[in-house]
């Protein structure tokens, strides 16, 4: 009976690990024991260079979920896959997770697919002049240094007592200075 396992992989190589496990299982005739290998992702909308772009982002970086009929051959196949550090579990022994727990990971993906992607809209870029319109720095002008779309924050360099000081604000606390 196949059960879900969490495989720890090098961050950034999750898709490569997924493909390698599937290809190796097929090559040595164990594909019937590998039901599914998935990399949990979500779709978000980011603003890049003034354009909205839908981006697939991993919400469990460094992990791959696999539904496997575990035996020694499958264990060694996964363990010897390049860029795999091991299974999640006690002392490196594979610890299966429940169907309900696995459904939570995929449920989040399905829920994200059912909902529109989170919208993040800003009309300024790094290097643009902006005016702070809220908080203790209201009415200060500054220059955008950083944009963090994950946290909906912007780092602005404002002049306080003649010195450039970085201030972190929410996207809605600043507006583009129109020339």
PDB file of C-alpha atoms in Angstrom:
ATOM      1  CA  UNK A   1       0.000   0.000   0.000  1.00  0.00           C
ATOM      2  CA  UNK A   2       1.402   3.377  -1.026  1.00  0.00           C
ATOM      3  CA  UNK A   3       1.740   6.116   1.603  1.00  0.00           C
ATOM      4  CA  UNK A   4       2.914   9.721   1.478  1.00  0.00           C
ATOM      5  CA  UNK A   5       6.491  10.514   2.529  1.00  0.00           C
ATOM      6  CA  UNK A   6       8.341  13.813   2.741  1.00  0.00           C
ATOM      7  CA  UNK A   7      11.749  13.820   1.061  1.00  0.00           C
ATOM      8  CA  UNK A   8      14.335  16.444   2.006  1.00  0.00           C
ATOM      9  CA  UNK A   9      16.180  17.789  -1.035  1.00  0.00           C
ATOM     10  CA  UNK A  10      18.602  20.603  -1.724  1.00  0.00           C
ATOM     11  CA  UNK A  11      16.673  23.854  -1.970  1.00  0.00           C
ATOM     12  CA  UNK A  12      16.204  24.848  -5.603  1.00  0.00           C
ATOM     13  CA  UNK A  13      16.547  21.271  -6.879  1.00  0.00           C
ATOM     14  CA  UNK A  14      13.067  20.019  -5.930  1.00  0.00           C
ATOM     15  CA  UNK A  15      11.848  19.622  -9.525  1.00  0.00           C
ATOM     16  CA  UNK A  16      15.092  17.924 -10.575  1.00  0.00           C
ATOM     17  CA  UNK A  17      14.732  15.451  -7.672  1.00  0.00           C
ATOM     18  CA  UNK A  18      11.110  14.791  -8.671  1.00  0.00           C
ATOM     19  CA  UNK A  19      12.100  14.045 -12.273  1.00  0.00           C
ATOM     20  CA  UNK A  20      15.085  11.907 -11.211  1.00  0.00           C
ATOM     21  CA  UNK A  21      12.996   9.708  -8.894  1.00  0.00           C
ATOM     22  CA  UNK A  22      10.361   9.107 -11.571  1.00  0.00           C
ATOM     23  CA  UNK A  23      12.956   8.420 -14.304  1.00  0.00           C
ATOM     24  CA  UNK A  24      15.059   6.075 -12.141  1.00  0.00           C
ATOM     25  CA  UNK A  25      11.977   4.134 -10.968  1.00  0.00           C
ATOM     26  CA  UNK A  26      10.986   3.638 -14.604  1.00  0.00           C
ATOM     27  CA  UNK A  27      14.515   2.663 -15.619  1.00  0.00           C
ATOM     28  CA  UNK A  28      14.846  -0.113 -13.018  1.00  0.00           C
ATOM     29  CA  UNK A  29      11.242  -1.320 -13.258  1.00  0.00           C
ATOM     30  CA  UNK A  30       9.861   0.066  -9.968  1.00  0.00           C
ATOM     31  CA  UNK A  31       7.433   2.634 -11.405  1.00  0.00           C
ATOM     32  CA  UNK A  32       4.442   0.632 -10.098  1.00  0.00           C
ATOM     33  CA  UNK A  33       5.703   1.370  -6.542  1.00  0.00           C
ATOM     34  CA  UNK A  34       5.942   5.140  -7.168  1.00  0.00           C
ATOM     35  CA  UNK A  35       2.381   6.471  -7.363  1.00  0.00           C
ATOM     36  CA  UNK A  36       3.133  10.201  -7.283  1.00  0.00           C
ATOM     37  CA  UNK A  37       5.991  12.622  -6.699  1.00  0.00           C
ATOM     38  CA  UNK A  38       4.991  16.257  -6.173  1.00  0.00           C
ATOM     39  CA  UNK A  39       6.588  19.613  -5.388  1.00  0.00           C
ATOM     40  CA  UNK A  40       4.023  21.736  -3.472  1.00  0.00           C
ATOM     41  CA  UNK A  41       3.670  25.147  -5.160  1.00  0.00           C
ATOM     42  CA  UNK A  42       1.340  28.137  -5.174  1.00  0.00           C
ATOM     43  CA  UNK A  43       0.657  30.816  -7.784  1.00  0.00           C
ATOM     44  CA  UNK A  44       1.132  34.450  -6.797  1.00  0.00           C
ATOM     45  CA  UNK A  45       1.045  37.659  -8.806  1.00  0.00           C
ATOM     46  CA  UNK A  46       4.066  39.932  -8.624  1.00  0.00           C
ATOM     47  CA  UNK A  47       4.706  43.302 -10.198  1.00  0.00           C
ATOM     48  CA  UNK A  48       7.954  43.378 -12.156  1.00  0.00           C
ATOM     49  CA  UNK A  49       8.974  46.443 -14.125  1.00  0.00           C
ATOM     50  CA  UNK A  50       5.421  47.768 -13.876  1.00  0.00           C
ATOM     51  CA  UNK A  51       3.806  44.598 -15.271  1.00  0.00           C
ATOM     52  CA  UNK A  52       1.822  41.990 -13.347  1.00  0.00           C
ATOM     53  CA  UNK A  53       3.303  38.522 -13.699  1.00  0.00           C
ATOM     54  CA  UNK A  54       1.888  35.224 -12.379  1.00  0.00           C
ATOM     55  CA  UNK A  55       4.688  33.283 -10.678  1.00  0.00           C
ATOM     56  CA  UNK A  56       4.769  29.693  -9.369  1.00  0.00           C
ATOM     57  CA  UNK A  57       6.412  29.669  -5.963  1.00  0.00           C
ATOM     58  CA  UNK A  58       7.282  26.679  -3.773  1.00  0.00           C
ATOM     59  CA  UNK A  59       5.646  26.920  -0.377  1.00  0.00           C
ATOM     60  CA  UNK A  60       7.801  24.113   1.052  1.00  0.00           C
ATOM     61  CA  UNK A  61      11.276  24.893  -0.337  1.00  0.00           C
ATOM     62  CA  UNK A  62      13.656  21.975   0.093  1.00  0.00           C
ATOM     63  CA  UNK A  63      10.927  19.312   0.307  1.00  0.00           C
ATOM     64  CA  UNK A  64       9.279  16.912  -2.127  1.00  0.00           C
ATOM     65  CA  UNK A  65       6.197  14.803  -1.357  1.00  0.00           C
ATOM     66  CA  UNK A  66       6.089  11.273  -2.726  1.00  0.00           C
ATOM     67  CA  UNK A  67       3.415   8.589  -2.543  1.00  0.00           C
ATOM     68  CA  UNK A  68       5.424   5.378  -2.407  1.00  0.00           C
ATOM     69  CA  UNK A  69       4.873   1.690  -1.686  1.00  0.00           C
ATOM     70  CA  UNK A  70       7.932   1.630   0.587  1.00  0.00           C
ATOM     71  CA  UNK A  71      10.364  -1.278   0.484  1.00  0.00           C
ATOM     72  CA  UNK A  72      14.165  -1.542   0.534  1.00  0.00           C
ATOM     73  CA  UNK A  73      14.469  -0.953  -3.223  1.00  0.00           C
ATOM     74  CA  UNK A  74      12.360   2.221  -3.149  1.00  0.00           C
ATOM     75  CA  UNK A  75      14.162   3.460  -0.031  1.00  0.00           C
ATOM     76  CA  UNK A  76      17.551   3.081  -1.719  1.00  0.00           C
ATOM     77  CA  UNK A  77      16.298   4.519  -5.000  1.00  0.00           C
ATOM     78  CA  UNK A  78      15.187   7.729  -3.242  1.00  0.00           C
ATOM     79  CA  UNK A  79      18.114   7.871  -0.804  1.00  0.00           C
ATOM     80  CA  UNK A  80      20.648   7.524  -3.655  1.00  0.00           C
ATOM     81  CA  UNK A  81      18.990  10.130  -5.867  1.00  0.00           C
ATOM     82  CA  UNK A  82      21.326  13.104  -6.438  1.00  0.00           C
ATOM     83  CA  UNK A  83      20.448  16.217  -4.392  1.00  0.00           C
ATOM     84  CA  UNK A  84      18.411  14.176  -1.837  1.00  0.00           C
ATOM     85  CA  UNK A  85      19.571  14.391   1.777  1.00  0.00           C
ATOM     86  CA  UNK A  86      17.041  11.896   3.131  1.00  0.00           C
ATOM     87  CA  UNK A  87      13.524  11.325   4.360  1.00  0.00           C
ATOM     88  CA  UNK A  88      11.736  13.268   7.051  1.00  0.00           C
ATOM     89  CA  UNK A  89      11.454  10.995  10.061  1.00  0.00           C
ATOM     90  CA  UNK A  90      13.187   9.799  13.198  1.00  0.00           C
ATOM     91  CA  UNK A  91      16.884   8.868  12.734  1.00  0.00           C
ATOM     92  CA  UNK A  92      16.575   9.146   8.953  1.00  0.00           C
ATOM     93  CA  UNK A  93      13.935   6.388   8.830  1.00  0.00           C
ATOM     94  CA  UNK A  94      11.089   7.294   6.490  1.00  0.00           C
ATOM     95  CA  UNK A  95       8.041   8.362   8.495  1.00  0.00           C
ATOM     96  CA  UNK A  96       4.838   8.340   6.433  1.00  0.00           C
ATOM     97  CA  UNK A  97       2.352  11.168   6.818  1.00  0.00           C
ATOM     98  CA  UNK A  98      -1.401  10.728   6.837  1.00  0.00           C
ATOM     99  CA  UNK A  99      -3.557  11.212   3.754  1.00  0.00           C
ATOM    100  CA  UNK A 100      -5.188  14.112   5.595  1.00  0.00           C
ATOM    101  CA  UNK A 101      -1.853  15.833   6.160  1.00  0.00           C
ATOM    102  CA  UNK A 102      -0.852  15.317   2.517  1.00  0.00           C
ATOM    103  CA  UNK A 103      -4.222  16.712   1.450  1.00  0.00           C
ATOM    104  CA  UNK A 104      -3.440  19.848   3.453  1.00  0.00           C
ATOM    105  CA  UNK A 105      -0.405  20.532   1.278  1.00  0.00           C
ATOM    106  CA  UNK A 106      -2.280  19.873  -1.939  1.00  0.00           C
ATOM    107  CA  UNK A 107      -5.439  21.479  -0.567  1.00  0.00           C
ATOM    108  CA  UNK A 108      -3.483  24.716  -0.182  1.00  0.00           C
ATOM    109  CA  UNK A 109      -2.469  24.478  -3.841  1.00  0.00           C
ATOM    110  CA  UNK A 110      -6.033  23.709  -4.949  1.00  0.00           C
ATOM    111  CA  UNK A 111      -7.370  26.488  -2.737  1.00  0.00           C
ATOM    112  CA  UNK A 112      -4.850  28.902  -4.265  1.00  0.00           C
ATOM    113  CA  UNK A 113      -5.872  27.782  -7.754  1.00  0.00           C
ATOM    114  CA  UNK A 114      -9.557  28.314  -6.918  1.00  0.00           C
ATOM    115  CA  UNK A 115      -8.891  31.822  -5.624  1.00  0.00           C
ATOM    116  CA  UNK A 116      -7.386  34.553  -7.715  1.00  0.00           C
ATOM    117  CA  UNK A 117      -3.676  34.997  -7.025  1.00  0.00           C
ATOM    118  CA  UNK A 118      -2.829  37.607  -4.406  1.00  0.00           C
ATOM    119  CA  UNK A 119      -2.672  40.971  -6.098  1.00  0.00           C
ATOM    120  CA  UNK A 120       0.240  43.270  -5.394  1.00  0.00           C
ATOM    121  CA  UNK A 121       0.210  46.525  -7.289  1.00  0.00           C
ATOM    122  CA  UNK A 122       2.718  49.332  -6.962  1.00  0.00           C
ATOM    123  CA  UNK A 123       3.268  52.163  -9.411  1.00  0.00           C
ATOM    124  CA  UNK A 124       6.891  52.839  -8.442  1.00  0.00           C
ATOM    125  CA  UNK A 125      10.198  51.036  -8.943  1.00  0.00           C
ATOM    126  CA  UNK A 126      13.617  51.015  -7.307  1.00  0.00           C
ATOM    127  CA  UNK A 127      15.207  54.443  -7.803  1.00  0.00           C
ATOM    128  CA  UNK A 128      11.895  56.335  -8.101  1.00  0.00           C
ATOM    129  CA  UNK A 129      11.161  59.387  -5.932  1.00  0.00           C
ATOM    130  CA  UNK A 130       8.234  58.835  -3.571  1.00  0.00           C
ATOM    131  CA  UNK A 131       6.382  60.797  -0.892  1.00  0.00           C
ATOM    132  CA  UNK A 132       5.518  59.190   2.444  1.00  0.00           C
ATOM    133  CA  UNK A 133       1.803  59.770   3.107  1.00  0.00           C
ATOM    134  CA  UNK A 134       1.294  58.036   6.472  1.00  0.00           C
ATOM    135  CA  UNK A 135       2.947  57.419   9.809  1.00  0.00           C
ATOM    136  CA  UNK A 136       5.618  59.467  11.592  1.00  0.00           C
ATOM    137  CA  UNK A 137       7.435  60.210   8.318  1.00  0.00           C
ATOM    138  CA  UNK A 138       4.359  61.643   6.552  1.00  0.00           C
ATOM    139  CA  UNK A 139       5.275  64.441   4.117  1.00  0.00           C
ATOM    140  CA  UNK A 140       8.911  63.238   3.833  1.00  0.00           C
ATOM    141  CA  UNK A 141      10.212  62.595   0.336  1.00  0.00           C
ATOM    142  CA  UNK A 142      12.622  59.775  -0.424  1.00  0.00           C
ATOM    143  CA  UNK A 143      14.006  57.323  -2.959  1.00  0.00           C
ATOM    144  CA  UNK A 144      12.896  53.673  -3.239  1.00  0.00           C
ATOM    145  CA  UNK A 145      15.795  51.342  -2.355  1.00  0.00           C
ATOM    146  CA  UNK A 146      14.061  47.941  -2.063  1.00  0.00           C
ATOM    147  CA  UNK A 147      10.710  46.312  -2.784  1.00  0.00           C
ATOM    148  CA  UNK A 148       9.608  43.210  -0.841  1.00  0.00           C
ATOM    149  CA  UNK A 149       6.509  41.751  -2.501  1.00  0.00           C
ATOM    150  CA  UNK A 150       6.254  38.870  -0.006  1.00  0.00           C
ATOM    151  CA  UNK A 151       5.854  41.218   2.949  1.00  0.00           C
ATOM    152  CA  UNK A 152       4.232  44.094   1.004  1.00  0.00           C
ATOM    153  CA  UNK A 153       6.983  46.431   2.242  1.00  0.00           C
ATOM    154  CA  UNK A 154       9.143  49.089   0.609  1.00  0.00           C
ATOM    155  CA  UNK A 155      12.459  50.466   1.888  1.00  0.00           C
ATOM    156  CA  UNK A 156      12.757  54.194   1.260  1.00  0.00           C
ATOM    157  CA  UNK A 157      15.811  56.374   1.891  1.00  0.00           C
ATOM    158  CA  UNK A 158      14.609  59.648   3.460  1.00  0.00           C
ATOM    159  CA  UNK A 159      16.669  62.631   4.581  1.00  0.00           C
ATOM    160  CA  UNK A 160      16.473  63.100   8.355  1.00  0.00           C
ATOM    161  CA  UNK A 161      18.619  65.912   9.812  1.00  0.00           C
ATOM    162  CA  UNK A 162      20.582  65.990   6.560  1.00  0.00           C
ATOM    163  CA  UNK A 163      21.414  62.259   6.559  1.00  0.00           C
ATOM    164  CA  UNK A 164      19.984  59.596   4.268  1.00  0.00           C
ATOM    165  CA  UNK A 165      18.153  57.115   6.520  1.00  0.00           C
ATOM    166  CA  UNK A 166      16.488  53.896   5.292  1.00  0.00           C
ATOM    167  CA  UNK A 167      12.878  53.537   6.453  1.00  0.00           C
ATOM    168  CA  UNK A 168      10.741  50.440   5.893  1.00  0.00           C
ATOM    169  CA  UNK A 169       7.096  51.166   5.089  1.00  0.00           C
ATOM    170  CA  UNK A 170       4.026  49.406   3.707  1.00  0.00           C
ATOM    171  CA  UNK A 171       3.268  49.696  -0.017  1.00  0.00           C
ATOM    172  CA  UNK A 172       0.194  51.801   0.801  1.00  0.00           C
ATOM    173  CA  UNK A 173       2.188  54.315   2.919  1.00  0.00           C
ATOM    174  CA  UNK A 174       4.049  55.843  -0.032  1.00  0.00           C
ATOM    175  CA  UNK A 175       3.064  57.312  -3.379  1.00  0.00           C
ATOM    176  CA  UNK A 176       4.996  58.134  -6.518  1.00  0.00           C
ATOM    177  CA  UNK A 177       6.076  61.788  -6.834  1.00  0.00           C
ATOM    178  CA  UNK A 178       4.804  63.020 -10.159  1.00  0.00           C
ATOM    179  CA  UNK A 179       7.235  65.297 -11.973  1.00  0.00           C
TER     180      UNK A 179
END
